[in-house]
Short mmCIF file of C-alpha atoms in Angstrom, two decimals:
data_model
loop_
_atom_site.label_atom_id
_atom_site.label_comp_id
_atom_site.label_asym_id
_atom_site.label_seq_id
_atom_site.Cartn_x
_atom_site.Cartn_y
_atom_site.Cartn_z
CA MET A 1 -39.37 -19.78 -3.35
CA ASN A 2 -36.16 -20.03 -1.36
CA ILE A 3 -33.96 -17.06 -0.54
CA THR A 4 -31.27 -17.94 -3.12
CA LYS A 5 -33.80 -17.99 -5.97
CA THR A 6 -35.37 -14.75 -4.73
CA ILE A 7 -32.00 -12.98 -4.68
CA ALA A 8 -31.09 -14.36 -8.11
CA LEU A 9 -34.41 -13.14 -9.54
CA ALA A 10 -33.98 -9.69 -7.98
CA VAL A 11 -30.45 -9.36 -9.40
CA ALA A 12 -31.65 -10.44 -12.86
CA LEU A 13 -34.51 -7.91 -12.81
CA LEU A 14 -32.25 -5.09 -11.69
CA ALA A 15 -29.68 -5.88 -14.38
CA ALA A 16 -32.19 -6.26 -17.22
CA PRO A 17 -32.66 -2.55 -18.09
CA ALA A 18 -28.90 -2.02 -18.24
CA LEU A 19 -28.56 -4.86 -20.72
CA THR A 20 -31.11 -3.36 -23.12
CA GLN A 21 -29.72 0.19 -23.21
CA ALA A 22 -27.26 1.26 -25.87
CA PRO A 23 -23.78 1.79 -24.43
CA LEU A 24 -22.79 5.41 -23.94
CA VAL A 25 -20.25 6.72 -26.39
CA SER A 26 -18.06 9.72 -25.85
CA ALA A 27 -18.73 12.78 -27.96
CA GLU A 28 -15.27 12.33 -29.51
CA ALA A 29 -15.96 8.73 -30.54
CA PHE A 30 -19.34 9.73 -31.97
CA ALA A 31 -17.78 12.54 -33.99
CA GLY A 32 -15.48 9.99 -35.63
CA ALA A 33 -18.27 7.54 -36.55
CA LYS A 34 -19.58 8.54 -39.97
CA GLN A 35 -22.52 6.10 -40.01
CA ALA A 36 -23.83 7.41 -36.68
CA ARG A 37 -23.77 11.03 -37.82
CA ALA A 38 -26.49 10.73 -40.46
CA GLY A 39 -29.93 9.20 -40.59
CA ASN A 40 -33.57 10.06 -40.05
CA ALA A 41 -34.83 12.34 -37.31
CA SER A 42 -38.28 12.49 -35.79
CA TYR A 43 -39.76 14.74 -33.13
CA TYR A 44 -41.92 14.55 -30.03
CA GLY A 45 -44.11 17.19 -28.49
CA LYS A 46 -47.43 17.66 -26.70
CA ARG A 47 -47.91 14.06 -25.64
CA PHE A 48 -44.63 14.09 -23.68
CA HIS A 49 -44.61 17.75 -22.57
CA GLY A 50 -44.00 17.93 -18.81
CA ARG A 51 -43.00 14.28 -18.41
CA ARG A 52 -39.62 13.33 -16.98
CA THR A 53 -36.81 12.73 -19.45
CA ALA A 54 -34.15 10.07 -18.95
CA ASN A 55 -31.82 12.57 -17.27
CA GLY A 56 -34.56 13.51 -14.76
CA GLU A 57 -35.58 16.94 -16.02
CA ARG A 58 -39.06 17.68 -17.34
CA PHE A 59 -39.46 17.58 -21.10
CA ASN A 60 -40.25 20.97 -22.60
CA MET A 61 -41.42 20.74 -26.18
CA ASN A 62 -40.49 24.43 -26.62
CA ALA A 63 -36.83 23.94 -25.62
CA MET A 64 -33.97 23.10 -27.96
CA THR A 65 -33.41 19.54 -26.75
CA ALA A 66 -33.22 16.06 -28.20
CA ALA A 67 -33.14 12.36 -27.40
CA HIS A 68 -30.24 10.22 -28.56
CA LYS A 69 -29.53 6.57 -27.82
CA SER A 70 -25.92 6.85 -26.74
CA LEU A 71 -24.52 10.39 -26.53
CA PRO A 72 -23.90 11.62 -22.97
CA PHE A 73 -26.52 13.90 -21.44
CA GLY A 74 -25.62 17.54 -21.90
CA THR A 75 -23.85 16.99 -25.23
CA LYS A 76 -24.66 19.74 -27.70
CA VAL A 77 -25.11 18.77 -31.33
CA ARG A 78 -25.94 20.61 -34.52
CA VAL A 79 -28.70 18.85 -36.44
CA THR A 80 -28.97 19.79 -40.11
CA ASN A 81 -31.98 18.92 -42.26
CA ARG A 82 -30.43 17.49 -45.43
CA ARG A 83 -33.51 18.41 -47.50
CA ASN A 84 -33.35 22.16 -46.92
CA GLY A 85 -29.99 22.88 -45.22
CA LYS A 86 -31.58 24.39 -42.09
CA SER A 87 -29.86 23.56 -38.81
CA VAL A 88 -30.42 23.85 -35.07
CA VAL A 89 -28.24 23.31 -32.00
CA VAL A 90 -29.81 21.04 -29.37
CA ARG A 91 -28.78 19.58 -26.02
CA ILE A 92 -29.15 15.84 -25.42
CA ASN A 93 -31.37 15.30 -22.37
CA ASP A 94 -33.24 12.08 -23.13
CA ARG A 95 -32.82 8.58 -24.55
CA GLY A 96 -34.35 7.42 -27.79
CA PRO A 97 -35.56 7.32 -30.46
CA TYR A 98 -37.05 3.87 -30.28
CA ALA A 99 -38.57 3.83 -33.78
CA HIS A 100 -36.63 1.74 -36.28
CA GLY A 101 -34.26 3.69 -38.48
CA ARG A 102 -34.27 6.92 -36.48
CA VAL A 103 -31.07 8.40 -35.08
CA ILE A 104 -32.40 11.35 -33.06
CA ASP A 105 -35.70 12.64 -31.65
CA LEU A 106 -35.97 16.42 -31.57
CA SER A 107 -38.22 18.57 -29.43
CA ARG A 108 -41.12 20.15 -31.31
CA ALA A 109 -39.41 23.56 -31.28
CA ALA A 110 -36.19 22.17 -32.73
CA ALA A 111 -38.13 20.27 -35.41
CA SER A 112 -39.96 23.46 -36.32
CA ARG A 113 -36.70 25.38 -36.63
CA ILE A 114 -35.38 22.96 -39.28
CA GLY A 115 -38.69 22.68 -41.12
CA MET A 116 -39.77 19.12 -40.42
CA LEU A 117 -43.10 19.55 -38.61
CA ASN A 118 -45.25 18.75 -41.64
CA SER A 119 -43.32 15.66 -42.69
CA GLY A 120 -42.73 14.38 -39.14
CA THR A 121 -39.34 12.99 -40.11
CA ALA A 122 -36.38 14.24 -42.10
CA PRO A 123 -32.96 13.03 -43.19
CA VAL A 124 -30.42 14.78 -41.00
CA LYS A 125 -26.72 15.17 -40.38
CA ILE A 126 -25.54 15.38 -36.74
CA ASP A 127 -22.37 17.18 -35.68
CA VAL A 128 -21.12 17.13 -32.09
CA LEU A 129 -20.12 20.62 -30.92
#
């Protein structure tokens, strides 16, 4: 393989992850997008506890954190379970969810606080704080 092809391949491989990620949206733009503020939530816990999140910190299933596809890291959101009205404030520190139809992945502690541990998922409303 000649040097030109090697460089082209390296550039393509480095650019590939950026092309597959959802673009970041500002908290203000998200707050104005009605369709992005509601959907199904899921949670993650023991299997990921201690692993690195997308922002570089270690995931703590007992912390009030969440994964969102496009909100900036550090954004605080109120997540309200539409079945029972319970809500929790979480900080975005990871990317996801990657399951179809989900809008946010909560830590186990946050999911417990809004009463969705048994069901695993719940319809939620998300408000940027």
